[in-house]
mmCIF file of C-alpha atoms and ligand atoms in Angstrom:
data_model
loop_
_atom_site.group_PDB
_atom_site.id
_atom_site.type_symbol
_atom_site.label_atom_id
_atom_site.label_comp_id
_atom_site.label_asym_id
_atom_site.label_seq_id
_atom_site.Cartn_x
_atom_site.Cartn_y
_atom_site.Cartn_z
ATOM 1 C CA UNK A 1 -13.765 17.301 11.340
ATOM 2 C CA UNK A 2 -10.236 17.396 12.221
ATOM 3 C CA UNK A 3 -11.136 16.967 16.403
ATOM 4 C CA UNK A 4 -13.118 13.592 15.639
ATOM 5 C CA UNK A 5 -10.012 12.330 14.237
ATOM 6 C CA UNK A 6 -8.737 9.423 16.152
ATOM 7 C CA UNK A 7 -5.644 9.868 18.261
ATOM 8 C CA UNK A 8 -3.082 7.885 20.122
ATOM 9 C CA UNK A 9 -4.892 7.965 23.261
ATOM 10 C CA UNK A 10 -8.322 6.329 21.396
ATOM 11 C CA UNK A 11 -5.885 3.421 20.597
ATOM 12 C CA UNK A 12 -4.642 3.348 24.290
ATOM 13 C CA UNK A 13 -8.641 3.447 25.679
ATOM 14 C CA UNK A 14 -9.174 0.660 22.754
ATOM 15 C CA UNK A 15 -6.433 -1.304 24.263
ATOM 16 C CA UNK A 16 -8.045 -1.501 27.497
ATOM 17 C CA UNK A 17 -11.421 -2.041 26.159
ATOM 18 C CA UNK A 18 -10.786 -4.987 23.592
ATOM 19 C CA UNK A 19 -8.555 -6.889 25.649
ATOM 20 C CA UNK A 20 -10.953 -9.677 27.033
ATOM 21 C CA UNK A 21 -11.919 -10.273 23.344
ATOM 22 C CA UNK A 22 -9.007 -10.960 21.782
ATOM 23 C CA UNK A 23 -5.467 -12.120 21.857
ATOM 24 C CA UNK A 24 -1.957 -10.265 21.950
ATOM 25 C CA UNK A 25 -0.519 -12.036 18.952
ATOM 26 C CA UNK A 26 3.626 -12.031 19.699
ATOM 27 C CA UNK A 27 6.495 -11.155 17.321
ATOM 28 C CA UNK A 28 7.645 -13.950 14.902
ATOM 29 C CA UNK A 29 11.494 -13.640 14.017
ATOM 30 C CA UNK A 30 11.510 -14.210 10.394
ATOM 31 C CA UNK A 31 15.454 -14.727 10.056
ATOM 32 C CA UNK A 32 15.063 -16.112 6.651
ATOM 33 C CA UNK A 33 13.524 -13.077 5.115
ATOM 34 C CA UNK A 34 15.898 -11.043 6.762
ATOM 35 C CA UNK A 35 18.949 -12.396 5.424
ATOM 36 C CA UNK A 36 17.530 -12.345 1.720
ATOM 37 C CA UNK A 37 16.484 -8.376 1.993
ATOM 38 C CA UNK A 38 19.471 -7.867 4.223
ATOM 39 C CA UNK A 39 17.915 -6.122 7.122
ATOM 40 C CA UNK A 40 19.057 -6.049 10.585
ATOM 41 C CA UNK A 41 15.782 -7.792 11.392
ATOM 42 C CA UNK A 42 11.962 -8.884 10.377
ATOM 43 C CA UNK A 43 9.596 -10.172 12.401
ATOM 44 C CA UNK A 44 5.915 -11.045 11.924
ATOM 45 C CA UNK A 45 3.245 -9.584 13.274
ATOM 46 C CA UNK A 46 0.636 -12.902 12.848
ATOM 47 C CA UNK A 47 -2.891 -11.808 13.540
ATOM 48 C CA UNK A 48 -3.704 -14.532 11.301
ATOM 49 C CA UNK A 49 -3.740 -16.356 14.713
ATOM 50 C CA UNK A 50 -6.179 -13.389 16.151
ATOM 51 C CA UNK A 51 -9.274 -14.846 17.292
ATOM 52 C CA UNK A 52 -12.001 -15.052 14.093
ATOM 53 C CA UNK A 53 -8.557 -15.140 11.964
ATOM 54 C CA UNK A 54 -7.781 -11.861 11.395
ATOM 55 C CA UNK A 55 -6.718 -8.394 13.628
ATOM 56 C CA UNK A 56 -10.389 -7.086 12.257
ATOM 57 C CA UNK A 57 -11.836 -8.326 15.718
ATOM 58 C CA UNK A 58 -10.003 -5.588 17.227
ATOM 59 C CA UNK A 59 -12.095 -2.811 15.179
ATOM 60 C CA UNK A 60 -15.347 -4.444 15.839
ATOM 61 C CA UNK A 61 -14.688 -4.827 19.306
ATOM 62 C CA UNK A 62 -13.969 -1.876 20.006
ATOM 63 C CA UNK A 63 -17.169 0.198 18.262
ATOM 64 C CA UNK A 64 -19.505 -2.681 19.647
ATOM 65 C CA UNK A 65 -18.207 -2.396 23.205
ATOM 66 C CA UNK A 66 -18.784 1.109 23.317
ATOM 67 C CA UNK A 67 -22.561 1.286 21.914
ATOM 68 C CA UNK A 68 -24.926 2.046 24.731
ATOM 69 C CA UNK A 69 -27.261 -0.196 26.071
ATOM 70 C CA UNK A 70 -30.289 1.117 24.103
ATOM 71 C CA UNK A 71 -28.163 0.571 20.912
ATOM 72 C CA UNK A 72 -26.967 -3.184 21.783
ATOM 73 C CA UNK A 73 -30.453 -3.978 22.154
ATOM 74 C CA UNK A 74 -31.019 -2.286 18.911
ATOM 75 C CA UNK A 75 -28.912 -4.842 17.414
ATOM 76 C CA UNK A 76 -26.030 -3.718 14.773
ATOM 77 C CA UNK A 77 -25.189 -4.017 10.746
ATOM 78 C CA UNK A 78 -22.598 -3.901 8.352
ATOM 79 C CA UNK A 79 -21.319 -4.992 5.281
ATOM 80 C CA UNK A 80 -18.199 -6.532 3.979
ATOM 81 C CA UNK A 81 -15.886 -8.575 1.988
ATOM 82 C CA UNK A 82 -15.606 -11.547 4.644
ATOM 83 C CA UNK A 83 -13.609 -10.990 7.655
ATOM 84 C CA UNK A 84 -14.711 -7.851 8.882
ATOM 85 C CA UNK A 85 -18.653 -9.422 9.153
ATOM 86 C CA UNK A 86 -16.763 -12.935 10.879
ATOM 87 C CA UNK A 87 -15.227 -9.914 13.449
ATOM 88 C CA UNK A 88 -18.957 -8.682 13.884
ATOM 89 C CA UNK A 89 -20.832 -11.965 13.975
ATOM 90 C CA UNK A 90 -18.452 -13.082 16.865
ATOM 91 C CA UNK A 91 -18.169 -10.304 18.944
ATOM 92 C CA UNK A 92 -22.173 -9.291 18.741
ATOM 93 C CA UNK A 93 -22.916 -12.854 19.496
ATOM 94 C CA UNK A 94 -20.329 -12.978 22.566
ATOM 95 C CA UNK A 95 -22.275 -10.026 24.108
ATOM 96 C CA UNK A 96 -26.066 -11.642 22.886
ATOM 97 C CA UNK A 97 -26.446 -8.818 20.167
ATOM 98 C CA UNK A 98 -28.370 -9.287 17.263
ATOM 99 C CA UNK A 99 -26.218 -8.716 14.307
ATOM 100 C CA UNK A 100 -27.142 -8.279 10.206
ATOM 101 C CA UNK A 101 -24.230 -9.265 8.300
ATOM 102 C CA UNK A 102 -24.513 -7.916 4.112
ATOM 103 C CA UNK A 103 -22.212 -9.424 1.573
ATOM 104 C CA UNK A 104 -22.255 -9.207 -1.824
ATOM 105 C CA UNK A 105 -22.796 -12.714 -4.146
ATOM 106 C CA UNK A 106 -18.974 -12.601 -5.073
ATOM 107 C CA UNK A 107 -18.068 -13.217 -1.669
ATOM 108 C CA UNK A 108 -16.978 -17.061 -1.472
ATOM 109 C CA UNK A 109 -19.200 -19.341 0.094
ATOM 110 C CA UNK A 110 -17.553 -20.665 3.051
ATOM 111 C CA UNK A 111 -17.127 -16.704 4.254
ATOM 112 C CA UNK A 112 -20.925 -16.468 3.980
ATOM 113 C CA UNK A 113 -21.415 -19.845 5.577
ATOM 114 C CA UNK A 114 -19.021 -19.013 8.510
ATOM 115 C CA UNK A 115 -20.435 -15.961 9.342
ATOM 116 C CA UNK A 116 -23.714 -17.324 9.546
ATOM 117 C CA UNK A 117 -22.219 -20.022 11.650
ATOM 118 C CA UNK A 118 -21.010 -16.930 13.774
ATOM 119 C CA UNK A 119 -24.800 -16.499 14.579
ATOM 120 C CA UNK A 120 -25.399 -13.441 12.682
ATOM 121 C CA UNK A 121 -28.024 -12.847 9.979
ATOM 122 C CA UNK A 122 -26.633 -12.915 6.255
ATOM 123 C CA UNK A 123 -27.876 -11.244 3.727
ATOM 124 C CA UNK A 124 -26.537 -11.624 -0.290
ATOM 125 C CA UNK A 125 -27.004 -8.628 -2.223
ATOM 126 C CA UNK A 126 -24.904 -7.411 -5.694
ATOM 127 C CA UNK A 127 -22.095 -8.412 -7.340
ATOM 128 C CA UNK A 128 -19.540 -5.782 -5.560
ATOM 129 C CA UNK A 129 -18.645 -4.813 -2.240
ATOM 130 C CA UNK A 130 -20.715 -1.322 -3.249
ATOM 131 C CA UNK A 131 -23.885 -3.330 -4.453
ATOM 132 C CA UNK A 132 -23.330 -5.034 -0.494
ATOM 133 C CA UNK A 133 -23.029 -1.303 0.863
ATOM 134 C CA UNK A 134 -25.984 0.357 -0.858
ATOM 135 C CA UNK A 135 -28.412 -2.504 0.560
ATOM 136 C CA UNK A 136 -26.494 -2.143 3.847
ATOM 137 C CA UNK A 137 -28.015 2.036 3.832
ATOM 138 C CA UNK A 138 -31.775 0.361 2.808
ATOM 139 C CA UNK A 139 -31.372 -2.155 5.553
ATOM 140 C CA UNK A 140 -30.016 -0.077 8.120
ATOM 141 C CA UNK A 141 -32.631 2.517 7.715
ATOM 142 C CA UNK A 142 -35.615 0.103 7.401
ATOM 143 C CA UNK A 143 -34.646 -1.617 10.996
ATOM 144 C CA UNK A 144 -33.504 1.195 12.300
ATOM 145 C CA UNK A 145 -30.060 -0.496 13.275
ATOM 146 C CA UNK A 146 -26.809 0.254 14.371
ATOM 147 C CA UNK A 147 -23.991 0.793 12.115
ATOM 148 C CA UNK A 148 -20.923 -1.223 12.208
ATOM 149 C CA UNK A 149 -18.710 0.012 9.195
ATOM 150 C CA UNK A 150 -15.569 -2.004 7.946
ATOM 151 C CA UNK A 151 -13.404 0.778 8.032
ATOM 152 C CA UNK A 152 -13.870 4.651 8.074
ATOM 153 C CA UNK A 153 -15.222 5.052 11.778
ATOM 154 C CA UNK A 154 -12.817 6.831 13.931
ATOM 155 C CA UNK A 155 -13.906 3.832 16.890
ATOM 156 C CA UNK A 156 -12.552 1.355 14.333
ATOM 157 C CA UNK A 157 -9.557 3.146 13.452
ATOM 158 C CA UNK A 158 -8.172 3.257 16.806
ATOM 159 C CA UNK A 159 -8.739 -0.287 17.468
ATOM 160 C CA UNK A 160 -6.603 -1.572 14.831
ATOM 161 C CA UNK A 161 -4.383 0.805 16.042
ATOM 162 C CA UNK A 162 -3.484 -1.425 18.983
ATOM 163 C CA UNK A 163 -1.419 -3.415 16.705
ATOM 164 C CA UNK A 164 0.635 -0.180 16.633
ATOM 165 C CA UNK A 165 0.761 -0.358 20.364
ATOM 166 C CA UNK A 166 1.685 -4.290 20.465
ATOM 167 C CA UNK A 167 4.241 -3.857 17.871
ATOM 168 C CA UNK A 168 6.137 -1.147 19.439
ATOM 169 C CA UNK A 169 5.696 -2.403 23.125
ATOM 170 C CA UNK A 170 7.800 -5.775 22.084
ATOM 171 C CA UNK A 171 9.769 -4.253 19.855
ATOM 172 C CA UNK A 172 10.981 -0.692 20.508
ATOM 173 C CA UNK A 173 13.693 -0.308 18.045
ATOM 174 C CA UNK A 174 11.226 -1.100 14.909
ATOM 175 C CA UNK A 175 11.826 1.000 11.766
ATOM 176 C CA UNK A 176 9.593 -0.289 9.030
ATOM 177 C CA UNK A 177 6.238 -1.140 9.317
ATOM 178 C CA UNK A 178 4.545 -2.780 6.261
ATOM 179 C CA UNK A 179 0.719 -3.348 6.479
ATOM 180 C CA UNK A 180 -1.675 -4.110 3.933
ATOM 181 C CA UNK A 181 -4.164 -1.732 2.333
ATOM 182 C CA UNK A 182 -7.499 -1.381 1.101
ATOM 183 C CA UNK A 183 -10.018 0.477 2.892
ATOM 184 C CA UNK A 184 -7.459 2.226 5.248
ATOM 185 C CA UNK A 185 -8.859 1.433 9.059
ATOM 186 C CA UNK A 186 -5.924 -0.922 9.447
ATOM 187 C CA UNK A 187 -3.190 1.118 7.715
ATOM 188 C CA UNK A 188 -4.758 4.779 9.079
ATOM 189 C CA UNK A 189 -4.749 3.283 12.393
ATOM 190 C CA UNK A 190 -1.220 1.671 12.770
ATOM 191 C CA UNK A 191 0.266 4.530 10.801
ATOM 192 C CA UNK A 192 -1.053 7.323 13.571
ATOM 193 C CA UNK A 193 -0.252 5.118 16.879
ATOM 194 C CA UNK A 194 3.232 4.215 15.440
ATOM 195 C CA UNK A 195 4.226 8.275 14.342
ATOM 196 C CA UNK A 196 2.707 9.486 17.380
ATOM 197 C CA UNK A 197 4.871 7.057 19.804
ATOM 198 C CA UNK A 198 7.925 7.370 17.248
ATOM 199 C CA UNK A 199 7.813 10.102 14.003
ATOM 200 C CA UNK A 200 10.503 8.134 12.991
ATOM 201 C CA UNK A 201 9.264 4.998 12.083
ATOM 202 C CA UNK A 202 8.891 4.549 8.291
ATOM 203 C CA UNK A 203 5.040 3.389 7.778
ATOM 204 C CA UNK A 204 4.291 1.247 4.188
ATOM 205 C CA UNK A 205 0.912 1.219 2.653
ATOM 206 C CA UNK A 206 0.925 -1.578 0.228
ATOM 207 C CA UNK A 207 -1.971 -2.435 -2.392
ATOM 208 C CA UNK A 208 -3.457 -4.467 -4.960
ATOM 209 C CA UNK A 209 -1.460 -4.085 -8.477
ATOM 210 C CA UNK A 210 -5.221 -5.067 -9.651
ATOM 211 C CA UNK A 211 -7.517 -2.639 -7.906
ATOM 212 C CA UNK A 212 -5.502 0.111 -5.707
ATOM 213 C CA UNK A 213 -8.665 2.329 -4.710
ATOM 214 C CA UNK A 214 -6.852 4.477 -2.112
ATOM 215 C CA UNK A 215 -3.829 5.213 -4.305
ATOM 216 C CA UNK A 216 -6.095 6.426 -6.706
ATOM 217 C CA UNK A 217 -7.952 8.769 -4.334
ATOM 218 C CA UNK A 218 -4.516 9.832 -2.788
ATOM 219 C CA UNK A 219 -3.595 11.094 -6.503
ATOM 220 C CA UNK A 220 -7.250 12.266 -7.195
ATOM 221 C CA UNK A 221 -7.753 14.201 -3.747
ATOM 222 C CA UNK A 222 -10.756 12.378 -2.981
ATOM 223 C CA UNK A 223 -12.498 9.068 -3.164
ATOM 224 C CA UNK A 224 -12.309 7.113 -6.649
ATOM 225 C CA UNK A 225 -14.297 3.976 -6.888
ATOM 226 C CA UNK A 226 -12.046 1.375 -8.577
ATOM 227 C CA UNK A 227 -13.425 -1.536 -11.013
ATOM 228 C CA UNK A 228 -14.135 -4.675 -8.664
ATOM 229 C CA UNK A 229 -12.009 -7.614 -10.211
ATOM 230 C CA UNK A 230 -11.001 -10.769 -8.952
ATOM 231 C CA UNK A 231 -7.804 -11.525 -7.049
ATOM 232 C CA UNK A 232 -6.203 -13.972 -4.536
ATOM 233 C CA UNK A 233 -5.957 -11.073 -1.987
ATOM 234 C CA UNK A 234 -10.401 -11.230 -1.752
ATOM 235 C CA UNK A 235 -10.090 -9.552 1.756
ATOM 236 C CA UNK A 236 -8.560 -6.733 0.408
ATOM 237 C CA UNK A 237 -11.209 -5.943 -2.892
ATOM 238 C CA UNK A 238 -13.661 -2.659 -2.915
ATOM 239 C CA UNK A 239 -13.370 0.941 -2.746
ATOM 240 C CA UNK A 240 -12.467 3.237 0.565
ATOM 241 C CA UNK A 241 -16.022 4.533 0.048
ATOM 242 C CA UNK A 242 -17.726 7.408 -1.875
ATOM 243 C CA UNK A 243 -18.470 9.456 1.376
ATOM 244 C CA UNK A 244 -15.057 8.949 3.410
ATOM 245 C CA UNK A 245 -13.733 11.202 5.995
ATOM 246 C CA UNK A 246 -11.224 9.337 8.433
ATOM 247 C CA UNK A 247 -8.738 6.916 6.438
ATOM 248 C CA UNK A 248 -8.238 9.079 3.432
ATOM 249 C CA UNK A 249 -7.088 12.230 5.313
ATOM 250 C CA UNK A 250 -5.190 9.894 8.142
ATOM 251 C CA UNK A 251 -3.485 7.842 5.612
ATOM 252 C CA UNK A 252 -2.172 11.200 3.105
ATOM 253 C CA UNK A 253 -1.154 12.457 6.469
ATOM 254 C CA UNK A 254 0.966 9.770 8.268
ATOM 255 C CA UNK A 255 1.608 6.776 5.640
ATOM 256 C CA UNK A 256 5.344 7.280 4.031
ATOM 257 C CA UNK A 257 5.347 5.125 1.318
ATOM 258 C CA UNK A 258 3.349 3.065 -1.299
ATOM 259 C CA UNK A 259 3.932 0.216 -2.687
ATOM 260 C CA UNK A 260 2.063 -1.904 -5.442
ATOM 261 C CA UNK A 261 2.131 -6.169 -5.814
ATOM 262 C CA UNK A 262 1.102 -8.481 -8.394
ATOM 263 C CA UNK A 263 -1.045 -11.359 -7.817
ATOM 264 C CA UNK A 264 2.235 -14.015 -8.766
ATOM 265 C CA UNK A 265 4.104 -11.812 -5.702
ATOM 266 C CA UNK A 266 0.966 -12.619 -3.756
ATOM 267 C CA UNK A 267 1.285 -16.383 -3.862
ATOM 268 C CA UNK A 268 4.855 -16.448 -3.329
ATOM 269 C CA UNK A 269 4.393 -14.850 0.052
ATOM 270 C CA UNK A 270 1.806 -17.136 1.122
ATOM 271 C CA UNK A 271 4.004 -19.952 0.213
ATOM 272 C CA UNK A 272 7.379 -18.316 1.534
ATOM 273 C CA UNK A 273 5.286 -17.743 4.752
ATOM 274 C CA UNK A 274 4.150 -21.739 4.728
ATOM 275 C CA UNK A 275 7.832 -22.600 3.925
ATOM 276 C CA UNK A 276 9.461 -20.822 6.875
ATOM 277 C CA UNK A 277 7.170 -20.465 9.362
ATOM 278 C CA UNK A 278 4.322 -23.529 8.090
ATOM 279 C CA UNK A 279 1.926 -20.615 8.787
ATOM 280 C CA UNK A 280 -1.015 -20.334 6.499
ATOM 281 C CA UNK A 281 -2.363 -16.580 5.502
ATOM 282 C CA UNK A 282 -4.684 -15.687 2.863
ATOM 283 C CA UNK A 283 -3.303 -13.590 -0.115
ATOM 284 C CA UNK A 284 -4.380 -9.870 1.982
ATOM 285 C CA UNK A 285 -1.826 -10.683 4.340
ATOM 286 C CA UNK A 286 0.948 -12.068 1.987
ATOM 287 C CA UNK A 287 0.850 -8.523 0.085
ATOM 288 C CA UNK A 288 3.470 -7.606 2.782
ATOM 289 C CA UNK A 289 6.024 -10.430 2.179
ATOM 290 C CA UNK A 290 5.200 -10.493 -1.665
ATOM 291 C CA UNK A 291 6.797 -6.509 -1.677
ATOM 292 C CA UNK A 292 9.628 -7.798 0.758
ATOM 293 C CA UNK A 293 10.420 -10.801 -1.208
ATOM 294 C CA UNK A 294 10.186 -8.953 -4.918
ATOM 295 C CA UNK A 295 12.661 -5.923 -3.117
ATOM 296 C CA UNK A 296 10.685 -3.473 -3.818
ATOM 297 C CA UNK A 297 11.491 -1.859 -0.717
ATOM 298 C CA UNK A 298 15.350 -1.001 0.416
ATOM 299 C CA UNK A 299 15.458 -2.387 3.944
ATOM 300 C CA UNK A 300 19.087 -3.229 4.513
ATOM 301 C CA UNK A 301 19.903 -3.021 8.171
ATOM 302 C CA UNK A 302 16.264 -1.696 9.162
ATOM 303 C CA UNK A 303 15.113 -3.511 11.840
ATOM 304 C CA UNK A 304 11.368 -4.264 9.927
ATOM 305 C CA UNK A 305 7.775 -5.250 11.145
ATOM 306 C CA UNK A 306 5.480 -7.292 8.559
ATOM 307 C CA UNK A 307 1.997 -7.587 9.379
ATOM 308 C CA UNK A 308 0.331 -10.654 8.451
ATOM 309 C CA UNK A 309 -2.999 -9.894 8.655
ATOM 310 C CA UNK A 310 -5.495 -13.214 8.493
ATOM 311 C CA UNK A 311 -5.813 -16.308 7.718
ATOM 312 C CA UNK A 312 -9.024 -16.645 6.193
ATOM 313 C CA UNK A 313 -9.166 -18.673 2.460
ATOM 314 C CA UNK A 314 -10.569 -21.454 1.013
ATOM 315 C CA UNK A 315 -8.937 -24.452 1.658
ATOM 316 C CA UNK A 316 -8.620 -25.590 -2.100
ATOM 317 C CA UNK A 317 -7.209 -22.308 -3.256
ATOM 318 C CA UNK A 318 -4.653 -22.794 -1.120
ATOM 319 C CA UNK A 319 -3.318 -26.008 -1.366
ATOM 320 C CA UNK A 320 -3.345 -24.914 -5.029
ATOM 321 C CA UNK A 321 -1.318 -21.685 -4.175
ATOM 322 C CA UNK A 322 1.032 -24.291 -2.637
ATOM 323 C CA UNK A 323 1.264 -26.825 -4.584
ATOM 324 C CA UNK A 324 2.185 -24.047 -7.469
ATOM 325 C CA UNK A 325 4.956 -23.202 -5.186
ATOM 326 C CA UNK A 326 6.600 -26.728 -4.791
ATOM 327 C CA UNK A 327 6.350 -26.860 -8.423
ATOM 328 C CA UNK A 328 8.354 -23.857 -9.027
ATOM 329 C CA UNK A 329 11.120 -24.928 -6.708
ATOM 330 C CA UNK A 330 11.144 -28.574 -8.072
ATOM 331 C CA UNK A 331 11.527 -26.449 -11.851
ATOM 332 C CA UNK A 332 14.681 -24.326 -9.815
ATOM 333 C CA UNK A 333 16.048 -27.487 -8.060
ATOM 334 C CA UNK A 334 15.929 -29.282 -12.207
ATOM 335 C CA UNK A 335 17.341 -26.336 -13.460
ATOM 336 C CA UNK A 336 20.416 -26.510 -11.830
ATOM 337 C CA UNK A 337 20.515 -30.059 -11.538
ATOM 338 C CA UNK A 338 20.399 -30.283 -15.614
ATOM 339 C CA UNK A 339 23.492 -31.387 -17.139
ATOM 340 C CA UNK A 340 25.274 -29.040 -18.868
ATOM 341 C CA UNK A 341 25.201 -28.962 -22.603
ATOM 342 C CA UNK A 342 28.952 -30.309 -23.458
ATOM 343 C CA UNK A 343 31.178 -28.425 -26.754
ATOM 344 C CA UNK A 344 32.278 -30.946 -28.760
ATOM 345 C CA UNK A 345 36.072 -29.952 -29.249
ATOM 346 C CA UNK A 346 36.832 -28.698 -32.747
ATOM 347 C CA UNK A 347 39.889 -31.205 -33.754
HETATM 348 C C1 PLP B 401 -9.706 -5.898 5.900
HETATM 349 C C2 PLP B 401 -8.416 -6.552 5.684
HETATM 350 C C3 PLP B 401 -7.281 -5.839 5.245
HETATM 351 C C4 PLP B 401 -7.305 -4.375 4.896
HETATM 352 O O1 PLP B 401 -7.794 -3.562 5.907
HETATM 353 P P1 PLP B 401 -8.369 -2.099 5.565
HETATM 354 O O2 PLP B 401 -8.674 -1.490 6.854
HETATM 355 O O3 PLP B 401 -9.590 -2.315 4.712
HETATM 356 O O4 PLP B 401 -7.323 -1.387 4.772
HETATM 357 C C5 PLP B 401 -6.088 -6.527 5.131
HETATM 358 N N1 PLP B 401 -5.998 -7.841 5.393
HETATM 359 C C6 PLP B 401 -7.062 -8.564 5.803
HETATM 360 C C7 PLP B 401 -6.881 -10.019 6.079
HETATM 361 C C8 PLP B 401 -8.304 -7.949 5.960
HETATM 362 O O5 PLP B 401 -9.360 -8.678 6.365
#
């Protein structure tokens, strides 16, 4: 198995191939966040600005561009929590390729509605990401189409890898990467471009407090389904997969370090993220400031790289997230401002 792994020169070849579909994000200074944790620097990484709102373009991209011709007539499938069948519907309907999108029903709406407005086919199936999956294998057999999977395809892998590549290009002296977790394409990928360009740089995995399948598979030595339950961070829900062979080995392998959030140090990275940089990024890609924010990582003078990686939530639960926010600094700002309680003086 270990020669189909993907390497640093699959994330180089994806580079080339992905680049008329999508967008080099830049490098955000976050100077704010720096001088709270103390490092020498942060920047963003905002692929919440990648085209279809998050960096999972650059998987899909990738594994559809190199399909043959007989398979992109074929037409492809997948399943997914949201952004990774947006990724699909886009790309497969820039190149006129049929594409079969499965979700499960706890997927929000608005996901399912812009997918279809993508042009692909959704299908609802299930109340968890696996209830999506196992209709995805019925489906894919019965039409005989092409597989398109969220994460655990070498192909995909080593196109979210190019973040890697971007990061480092711009920014030679990084130190710290921290990158969101769930599935592992994204983490497996960044965390094997960045050690193979520099060993040194310290890679962060971090997860859902709430459902942290891969941690649980790192500890078991194989893959452990994890209850679905509900969280801000939606993108990030569902297990790494019963049958997986790529992220699992790449991320014991090349990740450093682990770290676990809460849902409360979710929200106060989206809104510390909307305060400095009036950026809006769904709770997947706030898990990264949320660990910075809460210290629960020892950056002082590291020069650090935080992935935000997409944008994509409803637009009630965030003004929600927000307005939360404002009220906790209005609670800080009365705090202060109170007037003190004054000692009567004992005559
Ligand atoms: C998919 C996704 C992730 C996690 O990526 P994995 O490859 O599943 O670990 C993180 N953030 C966002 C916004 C995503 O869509």
């Amino acid at each position: 198995m270990i020669s189909s792994m993907p390497t640093l020169h699959d994330a180089y070849t994806a580079r080339a191939r992905i680049r008329s579909l999508i967008r080099k994000t830049p490098l955000l200074d976050a100077a704010v966040l720096a001088r709270k944790t103390g490092a020498r620097g942060v920047v963003f990484k905002p692929e919440c600005l990648q085209n279809t709102g998050s960096f999972k373009i650059r998987g899909a991209a990738n594994k559809i561009l190199s399909l043959g011709d007989a398979e992109k007539k074929t037409g492809v499938i997948t399943f997914s929590t949201g952004n990774h069948g947006k990724a699909v519907a886009h790309v497969a309907h820039t190149l006129g390729i049929p594409a079969v999108v499965c979700l499960s029903e706890h997927v929000a709406p608005y996901r399912a509605e812009r997918i279809q407005a993508l042009g692909a086919e959704v299908v609802r199936w299930g109340r968890s990401q696996d209830d999506a999956e196992a209709h995805y294998h019925e489906m894919k057999a019965a039409r005989g189409l092409i597989p398109v999977v969220p994460f655990d395809d070498p192909i995909i892998i080593a196109g979210q890898a190019t973040i890697a590549l971007e990061i480092v290009a711009d920014l030679p002296e990084i130190q710290v990467l921290l990158v969101p977790l769930s599935g592992g394409g994204l983490l497996a990928g960044m965390a094997l471009a960045a050690k193979a360009i520099n060993p040194a740089i310290h890679v962060v995995g971090i997860s859902l407090k709430r459902s942290p399948a891969m941690l649980e598979s790192l500890k078991a030595g194989r893959p452990v389904a994890v209850e679905e339950k509900d969280s801000i961070a939606d993108s990030l829900l569902g297990g790494i997969g019963t049958t997986n062979r790529y992220t699992l080995p790449l991320v014991e392998k090349y990740v450093d370090e682990h770290l676990l959030v809460s849902e409360d140090e979710i929200k106060d990275g989206m809104f510390s993220v909307f305060e400095t940089h009036r950026l809006i990024i769904e709770g997947a890609a706030a898990v990264t400031v949320g660990a910075l924010l809460h210290q629960k990582i020892d950056v002082r003078k590291k020069m650090v790289g935080v992935l935000l990686s997409g944008s994509s939530i409803d637009s009630k639960a965030y003004l929600s997230i927000i307005q939360g926010g404002l009220d906790g600094e209005e609670r800080k700002k009365s705090d202060l401002e109170a007037p003190r309680p004054v000692r009567k003086g004992i005559p």
